[in-house]
GROMACS .gro file of C-alpha atoms in nm:
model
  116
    1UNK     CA    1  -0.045   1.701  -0.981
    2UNK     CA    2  -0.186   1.790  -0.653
    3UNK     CA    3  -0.607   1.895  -0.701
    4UNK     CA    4  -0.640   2.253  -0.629
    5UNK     CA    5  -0.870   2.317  -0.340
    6UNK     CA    6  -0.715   1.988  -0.146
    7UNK     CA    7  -0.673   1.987   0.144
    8UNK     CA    8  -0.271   1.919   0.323
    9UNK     CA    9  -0.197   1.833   0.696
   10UNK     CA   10   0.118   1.827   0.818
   11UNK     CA   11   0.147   1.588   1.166
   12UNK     CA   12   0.376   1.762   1.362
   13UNK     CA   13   0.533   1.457   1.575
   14UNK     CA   14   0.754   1.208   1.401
   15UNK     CA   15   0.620   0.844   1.363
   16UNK     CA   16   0.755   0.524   1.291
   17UNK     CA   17   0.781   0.494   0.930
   18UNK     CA   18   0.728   0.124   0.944
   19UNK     CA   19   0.390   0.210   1.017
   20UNK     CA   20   0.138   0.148   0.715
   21UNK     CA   21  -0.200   0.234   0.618
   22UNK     CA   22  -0.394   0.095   0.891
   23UNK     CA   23  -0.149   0.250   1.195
   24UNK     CA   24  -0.136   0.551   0.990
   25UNK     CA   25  -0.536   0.586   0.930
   26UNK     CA   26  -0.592   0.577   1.309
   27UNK     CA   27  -0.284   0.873   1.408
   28UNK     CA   28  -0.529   1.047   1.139
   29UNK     CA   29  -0.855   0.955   1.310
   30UNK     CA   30  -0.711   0.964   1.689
   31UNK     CA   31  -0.448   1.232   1.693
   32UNK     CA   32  -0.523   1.432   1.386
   33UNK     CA   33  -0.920   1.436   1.405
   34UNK     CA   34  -0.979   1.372   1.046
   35UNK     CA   35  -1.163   1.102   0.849
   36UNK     CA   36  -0.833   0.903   0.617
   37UNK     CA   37  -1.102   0.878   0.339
   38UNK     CA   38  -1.208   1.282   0.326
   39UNK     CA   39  -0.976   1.335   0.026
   40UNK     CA   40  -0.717   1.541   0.205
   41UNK     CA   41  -0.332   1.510   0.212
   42UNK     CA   42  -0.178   1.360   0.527
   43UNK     CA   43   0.225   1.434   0.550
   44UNK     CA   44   0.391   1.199   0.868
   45UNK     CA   45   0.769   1.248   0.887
   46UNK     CA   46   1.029   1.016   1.010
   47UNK     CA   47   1.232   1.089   1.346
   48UNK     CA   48   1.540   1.201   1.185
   49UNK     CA   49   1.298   1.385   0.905
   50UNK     CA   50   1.525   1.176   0.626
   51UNK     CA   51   1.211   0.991   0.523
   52UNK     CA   52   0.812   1.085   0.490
   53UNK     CA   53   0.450   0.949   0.395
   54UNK     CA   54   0.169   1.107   0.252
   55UNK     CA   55  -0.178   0.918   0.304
   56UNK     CA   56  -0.460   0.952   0.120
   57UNK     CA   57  -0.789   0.891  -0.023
   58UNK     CA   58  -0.794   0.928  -0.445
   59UNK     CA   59  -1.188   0.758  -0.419
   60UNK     CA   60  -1.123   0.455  -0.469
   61UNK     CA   61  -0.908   0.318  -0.240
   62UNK     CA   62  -0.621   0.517   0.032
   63UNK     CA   63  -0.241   0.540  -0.118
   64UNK     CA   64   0.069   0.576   0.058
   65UNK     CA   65   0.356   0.793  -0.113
   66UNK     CA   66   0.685   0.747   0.044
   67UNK     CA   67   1.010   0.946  -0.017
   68UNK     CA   68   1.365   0.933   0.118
   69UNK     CA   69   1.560   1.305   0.059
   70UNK     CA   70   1.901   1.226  -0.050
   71UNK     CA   71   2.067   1.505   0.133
   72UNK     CA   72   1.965   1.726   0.451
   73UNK     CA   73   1.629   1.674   0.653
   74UNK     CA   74   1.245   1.799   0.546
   75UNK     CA   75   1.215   2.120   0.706
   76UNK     CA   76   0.841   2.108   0.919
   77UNK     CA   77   0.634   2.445   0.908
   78UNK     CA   78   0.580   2.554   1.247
   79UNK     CA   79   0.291   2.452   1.460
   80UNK     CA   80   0.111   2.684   1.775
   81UNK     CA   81   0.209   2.474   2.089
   82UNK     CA   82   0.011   2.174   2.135
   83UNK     CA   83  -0.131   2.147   1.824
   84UNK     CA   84  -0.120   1.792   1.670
   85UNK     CA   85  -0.060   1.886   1.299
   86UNK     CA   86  -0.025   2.216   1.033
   87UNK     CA   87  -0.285   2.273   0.764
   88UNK     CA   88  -0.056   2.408   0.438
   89UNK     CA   89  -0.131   2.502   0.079
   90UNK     CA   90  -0.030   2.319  -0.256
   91UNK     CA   91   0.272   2.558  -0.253
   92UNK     CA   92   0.460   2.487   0.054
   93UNK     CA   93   0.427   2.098   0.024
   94UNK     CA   94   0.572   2.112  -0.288
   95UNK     CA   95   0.909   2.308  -0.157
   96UNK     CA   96   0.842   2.086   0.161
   97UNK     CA   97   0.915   1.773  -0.099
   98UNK     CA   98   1.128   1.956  -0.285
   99UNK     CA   99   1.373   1.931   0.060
  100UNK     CA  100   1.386   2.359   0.043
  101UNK     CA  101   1.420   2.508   0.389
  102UNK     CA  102   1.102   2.674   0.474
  103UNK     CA  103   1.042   3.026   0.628
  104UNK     CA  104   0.988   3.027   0.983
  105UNK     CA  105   1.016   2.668   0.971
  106UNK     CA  106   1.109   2.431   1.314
  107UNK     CA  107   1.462   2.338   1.346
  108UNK     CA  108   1.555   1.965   1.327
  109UNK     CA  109   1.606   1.773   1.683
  110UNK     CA  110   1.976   1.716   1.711
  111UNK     CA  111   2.104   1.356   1.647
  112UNK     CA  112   2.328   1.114   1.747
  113UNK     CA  113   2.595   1.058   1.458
  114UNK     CA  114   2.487   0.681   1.330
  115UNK     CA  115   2.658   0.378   1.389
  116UNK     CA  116   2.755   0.139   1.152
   0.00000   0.00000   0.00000
């Protein structure tokens, strides 16, 4: 599904996942230092890593995948300290989606039990 030769950033701070194309073009452009529209994969997670975006650029216009795992958290890859995002290959964004704990991978933040 995924073009070979693409390629697939992983940010490595959680964002709001209310935020849309527009807010989620400029992280790209400011924080990321990528073009939205260069035909590469852009993975945000969510703050409790429940929930994540890809953005991208198919040619004619930018999509917006979302997903919600149904058990456990996305496990990140880890970044080098102060880096701003993790190039990966096809391989490991498809376990990444897949909700399989990677190798070497950060651990979640711990959380606050929710309140209903």
């Amino acid at each position: 599904m995924i073009p070979a030769g693409v390629q697939i950033f992983v940010a490595v701070e959680p964002v709001d996942m209310r935020f849309g194309f527009e807010r989620l073009s400029g992280i790209v452009r400011e924080l990321l230092g990528y073009e939205p529209r260069s035909g590469a994969l852009f993975l945000f997670v969510g703050k409790r890593r429940e929930t994540l975006k890809i953005l991208f650029h198919d040619g004619s216009g930018i999509c917006l995948f979302y997903k919600r795992i149904d058990r456990g958290t996305f496990s990140l890859p880890v970044a080098r300290e102060g880096a701003a995002h993790v190039e990966v290959d096809d391989v490991v964004l498809e376990a990444l989606l897949d909700g399989i704990e990677l190798s070497g991978a950060s651990p979640p933040k711990a959380r606050r039990p929710r309140v209903h």
